[in-house]
């Protein structure tokens, strides 16, 4: 099969803010592996079918180790280390192996009591903020930020510093120089932490990584440790914060779902999995580079060509999920794509799940009358401008 060169733009315009752009459904039905122009005007293969997305993400011939097209021509500083999600094995394996034990189901269960207490404390803060409080500022963002700070050993008093740089890194249309500047500032912030933990070791994850590194055949440099910390810090709070707020919006649209959840809190995990699938906050997919000619879904992707695997489209593939646009907590469980697939599947997914389950169950238990309450004439400010989808703010009352 031969795919003609396409000048169709990658879908980005949403009709319903809680649904992917409708163009994905059309592509999935008519041309599940096709060429489009991506967000920066680059010709790219777009893969939308569930099985094909998994095939791309699970195949080592599709590389993660490349200079992002939007940064081409911009010289990286010599003391900048790529995040390990942008490396291929064996380099990627060296980083991931050192971290895997920190994010097992067993390890995350040990964190649950502390997370529950943090959630209750933030609900207290939300209540004190009063009617019209911003759920993002007082609940959705502080919870994962506090958790990842405690885990890494980052002083939460520095949260304004790292949150502003994290937000810049995830802004969709940002000058390459500004993106690099934000990354460098975060690197310097994490380097300070590494140096602090070398001088004053404690029980936090960064100290454990320093100690583990000393026993490795190829120890991590301080820059590599800082790179690990950067990735965990950004991913550890931005993604979960957006999911808490966006899931709240989705559930408030369907109050019967909230009542069902309050009646049976034990099903919160099913609601969380469905929300993760439906909302797919990595809204523009995952980029890979073909290192040889590879057939996917009947099309031959040539060596050196770009591929974007659409997690959002794959998560709504009707061949895998009957009635894919419905939030069905009783749906037969099929692993969704929101945490990726293959060797780069999200390392912190169990932590994210636990934070979401605890936060959402407690929020609707504590505030059964929760509702969005916007100033007259205003609408919910969705993150159409960001790489990770969500809401910028969410005024609520109860």
mmCIF file of C-alpha atoms in Angstrom:
data_model
loop_
_atom_site.group_PDB
_atom_site.id
_atom_site.type_symbol
_atom_site.label_atom_id
_atom_site.label_comp_id
_atom_site.label_asym_id
_atom_site.label_seq_id
_atom_site.Cartn_x
_atom_site.Cartn_y
_atom_site.Cartn_z
ATOM 1 C CA UNK A 1 0.000 0.000 0.000
ATOM 2 C CA UNK A 2 1.325 3.448 -0.824
ATOM 3 C CA UNK A 3 0.405 6.528 1.133
ATOM 4 C CA UNK A 4 0.382 9.750 -0.889
ATOM 5 C CA UNK A 5 2.213 12.791 0.429
ATOM 6 C CA UNK A 6 -0.319 14.645 2.553
ATOM 7 C CA UNK A 7 -0.649 18.334 3.281
ATOM 8 C CA UNK A 8 -3.328 17.654 5.874
ATOM 9 C CA UNK A 9 -2.480 19.237 9.202
ATOM 10 C CA UNK A 10 -2.385 17.140 12.335
ATOM 11 C CA UNK A 11 -5.728 17.567 14.162
ATOM 12 C CA UNK A 12 -5.599 20.054 17.026
ATOM 13 C CA UNK A 13 -8.972 21.817 17.126
ATOM 14 C CA UNK A 14 -11.358 20.399 19.713
ATOM 15 C CA UNK A 15 -15.129 20.774 19.406
ATOM 16 C CA UNK A 16 -15.750 19.475 22.923
ATOM 17 C CA UNK A 17 -12.890 20.369 25.310
ATOM 18 C CA UNK A 18 -13.121 16.929 26.929
ATOM 19 C CA UNK A 19 -12.906 15.110 23.604
ATOM 20 C CA UNK A 20 -9.913 14.800 21.251
ATOM 21 C CA UNK A 21 -10.128 16.732 17.987
ATOM 22 C CA UNK A 22 -12.721 14.948 15.791
ATOM 23 C CA UNK A 23 -10.140 14.600 13.032
ATOM 24 C CA UNK A 24 -8.531 11.733 14.941
ATOM 25 C CA UNK A 25 -11.687 9.605 14.742
ATOM 26 C CA UNK A 26 -11.880 10.193 10.983
ATOM 27 C CA UNK A 27 -8.227 9.253 10.484
ATOM 28 C CA UNK A 28 -8.605 6.187 12.677
ATOM 29 C CA UNK A 29 -11.506 4.995 10.521
ATOM 30 C CA UNK A 30 -10.144 5.962 7.101
ATOM 31 C CA UNK A 31 -6.335 6.269 7.253
ATOM 32 C CA UNK A 32 -4.953 4.945 10.552
ATOM 33 C CA UNK A 33 -1.336 5.283 9.361
ATOM 34 C CA UNK A 34 -0.976 8.398 7.246
ATOM 35 C CA UNK A 35 1.269 11.373 6.564
ATOM 36 C CA UNK A 36 0.337 14.754 8.015
ATOM 37 C CA UNK A 37 1.992 18.070 8.749
ATOM 38 C CA UNK A 38 2.726 18.178 12.472
ATOM 39 C CA UNK A 39 2.476 21.149 14.833
ATOM 40 C CA UNK A 40 5.645 22.740 13.465
ATOM 41 C CA UNK A 41 4.815 22.025 9.818
ATOM 42 C CA UNK A 42 7.049 18.964 9.492
ATOM 43 C CA UNK A 43 5.893 16.015 7.386
ATOM 44 C CA UNK A 44 5.263 13.183 9.822
ATOM 45 C CA UNK A 45 3.554 9.803 9.909
ATOM 46 C CA UNK A 46 0.573 9.877 12.277
ATOM 47 C CA UNK A 47 -0.438 6.527 13.779
ATOM 48 C CA UNK A 48 -3.899 6.360 15.369
ATOM 49 C CA UNK A 49 -4.996 2.717 15.735
ATOM 50 C CA UNK A 50 -4.457 1.095 19.153
ATOM 51 C CA UNK A 51 -2.498 -1.907 17.840
ATOM 52 C CA UNK A 52 -0.318 0.282 15.614
ATOM 53 C CA UNK A 53 0.431 2.754 18.427
ATOM 54 C CA UNK A 54 1.595 -0.153 20.584
ATOM 55 C CA UNK A 55 3.634 -1.507 17.677
ATOM 56 C CA UNK A 56 5.480 1.806 17.266
ATOM 57 C CA UNK A 57 6.093 2.359 20.980
ATOM 58 C CA UNK A 58 7.215 -1.217 21.556
ATOM 59 C CA UNK A 59 9.591 -1.493 18.588
ATOM 60 C CA UNK A 60 13.225 -0.520 19.342
ATOM 61 C CA UNK A 61 13.704 0.395 15.683
ATOM 62 C CA UNK A 62 11.673 3.513 16.424
ATOM 63 C CA UNK A 63 14.178 5.647 18.300
ATOM 64 C CA UNK A 64 13.635 8.116 21.135
ATOM 65 C CA UNK A 65 17.191 9.408 20.863
ATOM 66 C CA UNK A 66 17.101 12.434 18.586
ATOM 67 C CA UNK A 67 17.256 16.208 18.679
ATOM 68 C CA UNK A 68 13.668 17.471 18.752
ATOM 69 C CA UNK A 69 12.925 19.143 15.390
ATOM 70 C CA UNK A 70 11.839 22.367 17.085
ATOM 71 C CA UNK A 71 15.301 22.618 18.711
ATOM 72 C CA UNK A 72 17.382 21.912 15.588
ATOM 73 C CA UNK A 73 20.052 24.498 15.058
ATOM 74 C CA UNK A 74 20.042 25.478 18.724
ATOM 75 C CA UNK A 75 23.269 24.409 20.374
ATOM 76 C CA UNK A 76 22.807 22.536 23.624
ATOM 77 C CA UNK A 77 25.200 23.469 26.382
ATOM 78 C CA UNK A 78 27.979 20.957 26.932
ATOM 79 C CA UNK A 79 26.855 20.395 30.508
ATOM 80 C CA UNK A 80 23.269 19.492 29.561
ATOM 81 C CA UNK A 81 22.251 15.832 29.795
ATOM 82 C CA UNK A 82 19.265 14.505 27.859
ATOM 83 C CA UNK A 83 16.396 13.172 29.982
ATOM 84 C CA UNK A 84 16.588 9.402 29.928
ATOM 85 C CA UNK A 85 13.182 9.105 28.241
ATOM 86 C CA UNK A 86 15.007 10.580 25.230
ATOM 87 C CA UNK A 87 17.602 7.795 25.175
ATOM 88 C CA UNK A 88 17.572 4.308 23.661
ATOM 89 C CA UNK A 89 18.898 1.112 25.269
ATOM 90 C CA UNK A 90 21.444 0.421 26.605
ATOM 91 C CA UNK A 91 21.821 4.028 27.850
ATOM 92 C CA UNK A 92 18.131 4.236 28.728
ATOM 93 C CA UNK A 93 18.292 0.892 30.529
ATOM 94 C CA UNK A 94 21.113 2.101 32.767
ATOM 95 C CA UNK A 95 18.936 4.928 34.090
ATOM 96 C CA UNK A 96 15.681 3.022 34.288
ATOM 97 C CA UNK A 97 17.181 0.051 36.118
ATOM 98 C CA UNK A 98 18.432 2.360 38.877
ATOM 99 C CA UNK A 99 14.908 3.724 39.405
ATOM 100 C CA UNK A 100 12.560 0.798 38.857
ATOM 101 C CA UNK A 101 12.658 -0.424 42.453
ATOM 102 C CA UNK A 102 11.545 2.979 43.711
ATOM 103 C CA UNK A 103 8.208 2.829 41.897
ATOM 104 C CA UNK A 104 6.964 -0.725 42.449
ATOM 105 C CA UNK A 105 3.411 -1.310 43.685
ATOM 106 C CA UNK A 106 4.846 -2.339 47.052
ATOM 107 C CA UNK A 107 6.917 0.832 47.409
ATOM 108 C CA UNK A 108 4.030 3.070 46.423
ATOM 109 C CA UNK A 109 1.747 1.415 48.981
ATOM 110 C CA UNK A 110 4.194 2.515 51.663
ATOM 111 C CA UNK A 111 3.565 6.106 50.577
ATOM 112 C CA UNK A 112 -0.236 5.881 50.777
ATOM 113 C CA UNK A 113 -0.701 7.002 54.411
ATOM 114 C CA UNK A 114 1.371 10.106 53.789
ATOM 115 C CA UNK A 115 -0.524 10.876 50.573
ATOM 116 C CA UNK A 116 -3.865 10.502 52.369
ATOM 117 C CA UNK A 117 -2.755 12.989 55.002
ATOM 118 C CA UNK A 118 -1.537 15.446 52.353
ATOM 119 C CA UNK A 119 -4.886 15.199 50.561
ATOM 120 C CA UNK A 120 -6.848 15.896 53.749
ATOM 121 C CA UNK A 121 -4.581 18.842 54.552
ATOM 122 C CA UNK A 122 -5.135 20.308 51.081
ATOM 123 C CA UNK A 123 -8.884 19.826 51.376
ATOM 124 C CA UNK A 124 -8.682 21.853 54.589
ATOM 125 C CA UNK A 125 -6.812 24.566 52.685
ATOM 126 C CA UNK A 126 -9.402 24.477 49.907
ATOM 127 C CA UNK A 127 -12.209 24.866 52.416
ATOM 128 C CA UNK A 128 -10.439 27.790 54.124
ATOM 129 C CA UNK A 129 -9.987 29.504 50.750
ATOM 130 C CA UNK A 130 -13.772 29.700 50.559
ATOM 131 C CA UNK A 131 -16.384 29.906 47.839
ATOM 132 C CA UNK A 132 -14.913 30.416 44.407
ATOM 133 C CA UNK A 133 -11.540 28.924 45.338
ATOM 134 C CA UNK A 134 -9.336 27.695 42.511
ATOM 135 C CA UNK A 135 -9.211 23.895 42.654
ATOM 136 C CA UNK A 136 -5.947 23.879 40.705
ATOM 137 C CA UNK A 137 -4.137 26.269 43.042
ATOM 138 C CA UNK A 138 -5.468 24.873 46.308
ATOM 139 C CA UNK A 139 -5.785 21.155 45.549
ATOM 140 C CA UNK A 140 -4.843 19.653 42.182
ATOM 141 C CA UNK A 141 -1.366 21.199 41.881
ATOM 142 C CA UNK A 142 -0.141 21.108 45.515
ATOM 143 C CA UNK A 143 -0.846 17.395 46.057
ATOM 144 C CA UNK A 144 1.493 15.894 43.410
ATOM 145 C CA UNK A 145 3.983 18.719 43.957
ATOM 146 C CA UNK A 146 4.199 17.974 47.676
ATOM 147 C CA UNK A 147 4.425 14.226 47.040
ATOM 148 C CA UNK A 148 7.261 14.458 44.517
ATOM 149 C CA UNK A 149 9.089 17.044 46.646
ATOM 150 C CA UNK A 150 8.950 14.754 49.673
ATOM 151 C CA UNK A 151 9.994 11.770 47.586
ATOM 152 C CA UNK A 152 12.983 13.492 45.987
ATOM 153 C CA UNK A 153 13.939 15.574 49.010
ATOM 154 C CA UNK A 154 13.193 18.933 47.339
ATOM 155 C CA UNK A 155 12.157 21.745 49.724
ATOM 156 C CA UNK A 156 8.528 22.574 48.876
ATOM 157 C CA UNK A 157 9.314 26.204 49.656
ATOM 158 C CA UNK A 158 11.002 26.206 46.219
ATOM 159 C CA UNK A 159 7.826 25.139 44.401
ATOM 160 C CA UNK A 160 7.256 28.496 42.703
ATOM 161 C CA UNK A 161 10.719 28.244 41.187
ATOM 162 C CA UNK A 162 10.367 24.803 39.628
ATOM 163 C CA UNK A 163 6.674 25.085 38.732
ATOM 164 C CA UNK A 164 7.203 28.185 36.576
ATOM 165 C CA UNK A 165 10.056 26.560 34.631
ATOM 166 C CA UNK A 166 8.087 23.309 34.281
ATOM 167 C CA UNK A 167 5.156 25.221 32.838
ATOM 168 C CA UNK A 168 7.411 26.908 30.290
ATOM 169 C CA UNK A 169 8.872 23.559 29.187
ATOM 170 C CA UNK A 170 5.375 22.256 28.503
ATOM 171 C CA UNK A 171 4.126 25.327 26.632
ATOM 172 C CA UNK A 172 3.376 24.302 23.058
ATOM 173 C CA UNK A 173 4.410 27.437 21.179
ATOM 174 C CA UNK A 174 7.550 28.657 22.890
ATOM 175 C CA UNK A 175 10.694 30.067 21.329
ATOM 176 C CA UNK A 176 13.470 27.429 21.363
ATOM 177 C CA UNK A 177 15.735 29.805 23.265
ATOM 178 C CA UNK A 178 13.114 30.228 26.002
ATOM 179 C CA UNK A 179 12.589 26.470 26.211
ATOM 180 C CA UNK A 180 16.313 25.878 26.584
ATOM 181 C CA UNK A 181 16.596 28.656 29.175
ATOM 182 C CA UNK A 182 13.859 27.059 31.307
ATOM 183 C CA UNK A 183 15.535 23.653 30.997
ATOM 184 C CA UNK A 184 18.889 25.093 32.049
ATOM 185 C CA UNK A 185 17.348 26.784 35.067
ATOM 186 C CA UNK A 186 15.729 23.530 36.154
ATOM 187 C CA UNK A 187 19.024 21.711 35.638
ATOM 188 C CA UNK A 188 20.808 24.219 37.863
ATOM 189 C CA UNK A 189 18.075 23.870 40.481
ATOM 190 C CA UNK A 190 18.473 20.097 40.545
ATOM 191 C CA UNK A 191 22.272 20.327 40.573
ATOM 192 C CA UNK A 192 21.973 22.366 43.760
ATOM 193 C CA UNK A 193 19.880 19.548 45.224
ATOM 194 C CA UNK A 194 22.435 16.888 44.219
ATOM 195 C CA UNK A 195 25.254 18.869 45.825
ATOM 196 C CA UNK A 196 23.161 19.393 48.965
ATOM 197 C CA UNK A 197 22.409 15.661 49.302
ATOM 198 C CA UNK A 198 26.086 14.812 48.870
ATOM 199 C CA UNK A 199 26.911 17.150 51.757
ATOM 200 C CA UNK A 200 23.864 16.313 53.885
ATOM 201 C CA UNK A 201 22.506 12.847 53.006
ATOM 202 C CA UNK A 202 19.005 11.950 54.166
ATOM 203 C CA UNK A 203 16.355 9.283 53.499
ATOM 204 C CA UNK A 204 15.027 10.862 50.276
ATOM 205 C CA UNK A 205 15.194 9.382 46.784
ATOM 206 C CA UNK A 206 17.994 11.633 45.548
ATOM 207 C CA UNK A 207 20.245 10.486 48.403
ATOM 208 C CA UNK A 208 19.417 6.856 47.638
ATOM 209 C CA UNK A 209 20.283 7.427 43.977
ATOM 210 C CA UNK A 210 23.636 8.955 44.943
ATOM 211 C CA UNK A 211 24.396 5.956 47.157
ATOM 212 C CA UNK A 212 23.217 3.454 44.537
ATOM 213 C CA UNK A 213 25.227 5.206 41.848
ATOM 214 C CA UNK A 214 28.447 4.738 43.828
ATOM 215 C CA UNK A 215 27.970 0.957 43.584
ATOM 216 C CA UNK A 216 27.258 0.920 39.837
ATOM 217 C CA UNK A 217 29.759 -0.181 37.226
ATOM 218 C CA UNK A 218 29.211 3.190 35.523
ATOM 219 C CA UNK A 219 28.243 5.667 38.272
ATOM 220 C CA UNK A 220 26.013 8.622 37.466
ATOM 221 C CA UNK A 221 27.644 12.008 37.160
ATOM 222 C CA UNK A 222 26.100 14.887 39.082
ATOM 223 C CA UNK A 223 24.673 16.170 35.805
ATOM 224 C CA UNK A 224 23.034 12.802 35.143
ATOM 225 C CA UNK A 225 21.578 12.779 38.649
ATOM 226 C CA UNK A 226 20.260 16.296 38.054
ATOM 227 C CA UNK A 227 18.722 15.119 34.765
ATOM 228 C CA UNK A 228 16.909 12.290 36.577
ATOM 229 C CA UNK A 229 15.657 14.730 39.177
ATOM 230 C CA UNK A 230 14.423 17.151 36.498
ATOM 231 C CA UNK A 231 12.411 14.483 34.740
ATOM 232 C CA UNK A 232 10.851 13.142 37.945
ATOM 233 C CA UNK A 233 10.053 16.629 39.201
ATOM 234 C CA UNK A 234 8.362 17.847 36.011
ATOM 235 C CA UNK A 235 6.541 14.609 35.193
ATOM 236 C CA UNK A 236 5.745 13.947 38.841
ATOM 237 C CA UNK A 237 3.626 17.017 39.381
ATOM 238 C CA UNK A 238 2.432 18.420 36.042
ATOM 239 C CA UNK A 239 0.740 15.305 34.690
ATOM 240 C CA UNK A 240 -1.055 14.270 37.869
ATOM 241 C CA UNK A 241 -2.140 17.816 38.684
ATOM 242 C CA UNK A 242 -3.751 18.134 35.258
ATOM 243 C CA UNK A 243 -5.469 14.765 35.600
ATOM 244 C CA UNK A 244 -6.956 15.641 39.007
ATOM 245 C CA UNK A 245 -8.461 18.893 37.736
ATOM 246 C CA UNK A 246 -9.571 17.586 34.325
ATOM 247 C CA UNK A 247 -11.160 14.454 35.805
ATOM 248 C CA UNK A 248 -13.050 16.658 38.242
ATOM 249 C CA UNK A 249 -14.490 18.626 35.314
ATOM 250 C CA UNK A 250 -15.411 15.419 33.477
ATOM 251 C CA UNK A 251 -17.158 13.911 36.498
ATOM 252 C CA UNK A 252 -19.031 17.114 37.331
ATOM 253 C CA UNK A 253 -20.554 16.860 33.856
ATOM 254 C CA UNK A 254 -22.010 13.496 34.870
ATOM 255 C CA UNK A 255 -23.232 13.843 38.480
ATOM 256 C CA UNK A 256 -24.650 10.319 38.373
ATOM 257 C CA UNK A 257 -21.070 9.034 38.093
ATOM 258 C CA UNK A 258 -20.117 10.974 41.228
ATOM 259 C CA UNK A 259 -23.075 9.515 43.109
ATOM 260 C CA UNK A 260 -22.091 6.013 41.983
ATOM 261 C CA UNK A 261 -18.512 6.631 43.121
ATOM 262 C CA UNK A 262 -19.636 7.939 46.513
ATOM 263 C CA UNK A 263 -21.898 4.911 46.918
ATOM 264 C CA UNK A 264 -19.080 2.502 46.068
ATOM 265 C CA UNK A 265 -15.681 4.132 46.809
ATOM 266 C CA UNK A 266 -13.977 0.792 46.122
ATOM 267 C CA UNK A 267 -14.519 1.392 42.397
ATOM 268 C CA UNK A 268 -12.422 4.544 42.355
ATOM 269 C CA UNK A 269 -9.636 2.663 40.585
ATOM 270 C CA UNK A 270 -11.997 1.811 37.708
ATOM 271 C CA UNK A 271 -13.103 5.439 37.419
ATOM 272 C CA UNK A 272 -9.479 6.590 37.409
ATOM 273 C CA UNK A 273 -8.502 4.134 34.654
ATOM 274 C CA UNK A 274 -11.418 5.253 32.507
ATOM 275 C CA UNK A 275 -10.569 8.911 33.089
ATOM 276 C CA UNK A 276 -6.940 8.272 32.171
ATOM 277 C CA UNK A 277 -8.072 6.590 28.947
ATOM 278 C CA UNK A 278 -10.700 9.154 27.972
ATOM 279 C CA UNK A 279 -8.814 12.338 28.785
ATOM 280 C CA UNK A 280 -5.316 11.311 27.567
ATOM 281 C CA UNK A 281 -3.540 14.477 28.655
ATOM 282 C CA UNK A 282 -0.476 13.792 26.434
ATOM 283 C CA UNK A 283 -2.683 15.373 23.832
ATOM 284 C CA UNK A 284 -0.397 15.537 20.770
ATOM 285 C CA UNK A 285 1.080 12.057 20.976
ATOM 286 C CA UNK A 286 4.613 10.695 21.250
ATOM 287 C CA UNK A 287 7.302 11.288 18.627
ATOM 288 C CA UNK A 288 9.698 8.621 17.355
ATOM 289 C CA UNK A 289 12.289 8.400 14.543
ATOM 290 C CA UNK A 290 12.493 5.340 12.279
ATOM 291 C CA UNK A 291 16.033 3.889 12.190
ATOM 292 C CA UNK A 292 15.238 1.532 9.291
ATOM 293 C CA UNK A 293 12.363 0.772 6.935
ATOM 294 C CA UNK A 294 9.488 -0.627 9.029
ATOM 295 C CA UNK A 295 5.964 -1.651 8.049
ATOM 296 C CA UNK A 296 3.187 -0.426 10.326
ATOM 297 C CA UNK A 297 -0.485 -0.970 9.570
ATOM 298 C CA UNK A 298 0.195 -1.758 5.920
ATOM 299 C CA UNK A 299 2.361 1.317 5.298
ATOM 300 C CA UNK A 300 6.156 1.335 4.994
ATOM 301 C CA UNK A 301 7.775 3.985 7.178
ATOM 302 C CA UNK A 302 11.210 4.715 5.765
ATOM 303 C CA UNK A 303 14.447 5.102 7.686
ATOM 304 C CA UNK A 304 14.830 8.680 8.885
ATOM 305 C CA UNK A 305 11.110 9.502 8.805
ATOM 306 C CA UNK A 306 9.264 10.935 11.792
ATOM 307 C CA UNK A 307 6.346 9.158 13.452
ATOM 308 C CA UNK A 308 3.838 10.419 15.994
ATOM 309 C CA UNK A 309 1.899 7.774 17.901
ATOM 310 C CA UNK A 310 -1.421 9.270 18.965
ATOM 311 C CA UNK A 311 -2.247 8.018 22.446
ATOM 312 C CA UNK A 312 -5.549 9.913 22.394
ATOM 313 C CA UNK A 313 -6.744 8.238 19.202
ATOM 314 C CA UNK A 314 -5.550 4.779 20.226
ATOM 315 C CA UNK A 315 -7.378 5.135 23.537
ATOM 316 C CA UNK A 316 -10.643 5.634 21.663
ATOM 317 C CA UNK A 317 -10.213 2.889 19.076
ATOM 318 C CA UNK A 318 -13.733 1.371 18.798
ATOM 319 C CA UNK A 319 -12.206 -1.965 17.838
ATOM 320 C CA UNK A 320 -10.725 -2.152 21.336
ATOM 321 C CA UNK A 321 -13.158 -0.078 23.413
ATOM 322 C CA UNK A 322 -16.861 -0.436 22.555
ATOM 323 C CA UNK A 323 -18.598 2.944 22.944
ATOM 324 C CA UNK A 324 -15.154 4.532 23.276
ATOM 325 C CA UNK A 325 -16.424 8.013 24.165
ATOM 326 C CA UNK A 326 -18.285 6.794 27.265
ATOM 327 C CA UNK A 327 -16.840 6.808 30.777
ATOM 328 C CA UNK A 328 -17.766 3.251 31.745
ATOM 329 C CA UNK A 329 -16.343 2.130 35.083
ATOM 330 C CA UNK A 330 -17.737 -1.364 34.419
ATOM 331 C CA UNK A 331 -15.894 -1.687 31.128
ATOM 332 C CA UNK A 332 -13.851 -4.855 30.642
ATOM 333 C CA UNK A 333 -10.345 -3.708 31.553
ATOM 334 C CA UNK A 334 -7.985 -3.354 28.590
ATOM 335 C CA UNK A 335 -4.663 -1.627 29.227
ATOM 336 C CA UNK A 336 -4.904 1.942 27.959
ATOM 337 C CA UNK A 337 -2.093 3.882 26.320
ATOM 338 C CA UNK A 338 -2.033 6.967 28.554
ATOM 339 C CA UNK A 339 1.176 5.865 30.283
ATOM 340 C CA UNK A 340 2.696 4.820 26.969
ATOM 341 C CA UNK A 341 3.835 1.318 26.096
ATOM 342 C CA UNK A 342 7.094 -0.564 25.728
ATOM 343 C CA UNK A 343 10.490 0.282 27.227
ATOM 344 C CA UNK A 344 9.565 3.928 27.846
ATOM 345 C CA UNK A 345 6.264 3.238 29.583
ATOM 346 C CA UNK A 346 5.796 5.744 32.410
ATOM 347 C CA UNK A 347 7.903 4.744 35.392
ATOM 348 C CA UNK A 348 5.739 6.629 37.897
ATOM 349 C CA UNK A 349 2.361 5.319 36.757
ATOM 350 C CA UNK A 350 1.584 3.512 40.029
ATOM 351 C CA UNK A 351 2.284 6.662 42.016
ATOM 352 C CA UNK A 352 0.044 8.680 39.694
ATOM 353 C CA UNK A 353 -2.759 6.141 40.054
ATOM 354 C CA UNK A 354 -2.612 6.203 43.851
ATOM 355 C CA UNK A 355 -2.566 10.007 43.983
ATOM 356 C CA UNK A 356 -5.565 10.208 41.642
ATOM 357 C CA UNK A 357 -7.548 7.560 43.484
ATOM 358 C CA UNK A 358 -6.991 9.099 46.908
ATOM 359 C CA UNK A 359 -7.498 12.707 45.768
ATOM 360 C CA UNK A 360 -10.695 12.169 43.767
ATOM 361 C CA UNK A 361 -12.401 9.895 46.295
ATOM 362 C CA UNK A 362 -11.639 12.335 49.131
ATOM 363 C CA UNK A 363 -12.666 15.422 47.139
ATOM 364 C CA UNK A 364 -16.155 14.158 46.324
ATOM 365 C CA UNK A 365 -16.638 12.656 49.776
ATOM 366 C CA UNK A 366 -15.709 15.926 51.491
ATOM 367 C CA UNK A 367 -17.625 18.214 49.123
ATOM 368 C CA UNK A 368 -20.733 16.400 47.816
ATOM 369 C CA UNK A 369 -22.077 19.703 46.493
ATOM 370 C CA UNK A 370 -18.931 20.578 44.547
ATOM 371 C CA UNK A 371 -19.590 22.602 41.405
ATOM 372 C CA UNK A 372 -17.746 24.807 38.951
ATOM 373 C CA UNK A 373 -18.509 28.459 39.671
ATOM 374 C CA UNK A 374 -17.091 30.849 37.116
ATOM 375 C CA UNK A 375 -17.374 34.633 37.073
ATOM 376 C CA UNK A 376 -20.163 35.771 34.752
ATOM 377 C CA UNK A 377 -19.167 35.611 31.107
ATOM 378 C CA UNK A 378 -16.063 33.481 31.690
ATOM 379 C CA UNK A 379 -15.364 29.902 30.578
ATOM 380 C CA UNK A 380 -13.068 27.211 31.924
ATOM 381 C CA UNK A 381 -9.559 28.003 30.599
ATOM 382 C CA UNK A 382 -8.450 24.713 29.045
ATOM 383 C CA UNK A 383 -4.801 24.083 28.194
ATOM 384 C CA UNK A 384 -5.049 24.092 24.416
ATOM 385 C CA UNK A 385 -1.707 25.902 24.457
ATOM 386 C CA UNK A 386 0.186 23.204 26.366
ATOM 387 C CA UNK A 387 1.753 19.854 25.487
ATOM 388 C CA UNK A 388 0.034 18.346 28.529
ATOM 389 C CA UNK A 389 -3.724 19.000 28.514
ATOM 390 C CA UNK A 390 -5.693 20.176 31.497
ATOM 391 C CA UNK A 391 -7.136 23.405 32.881
ATOM 392 C CA UNK A 392 -5.207 26.509 33.868
ATOM 393 C CA UNK A 393 -7.605 27.219 36.712
ATOM 394 C CA UNK A 394 -10.911 25.875 38.013
ATOM 395 C CA UNK A 395 -13.001 28.096 40.325
ATOM 396 C CA UNK A 396 -15.272 25.871 42.424
ATOM 397 C CA UNK A 397 -17.835 26.224 45.172
ATOM 398 C CA UNK A 398 -19.667 23.715 47.345
#
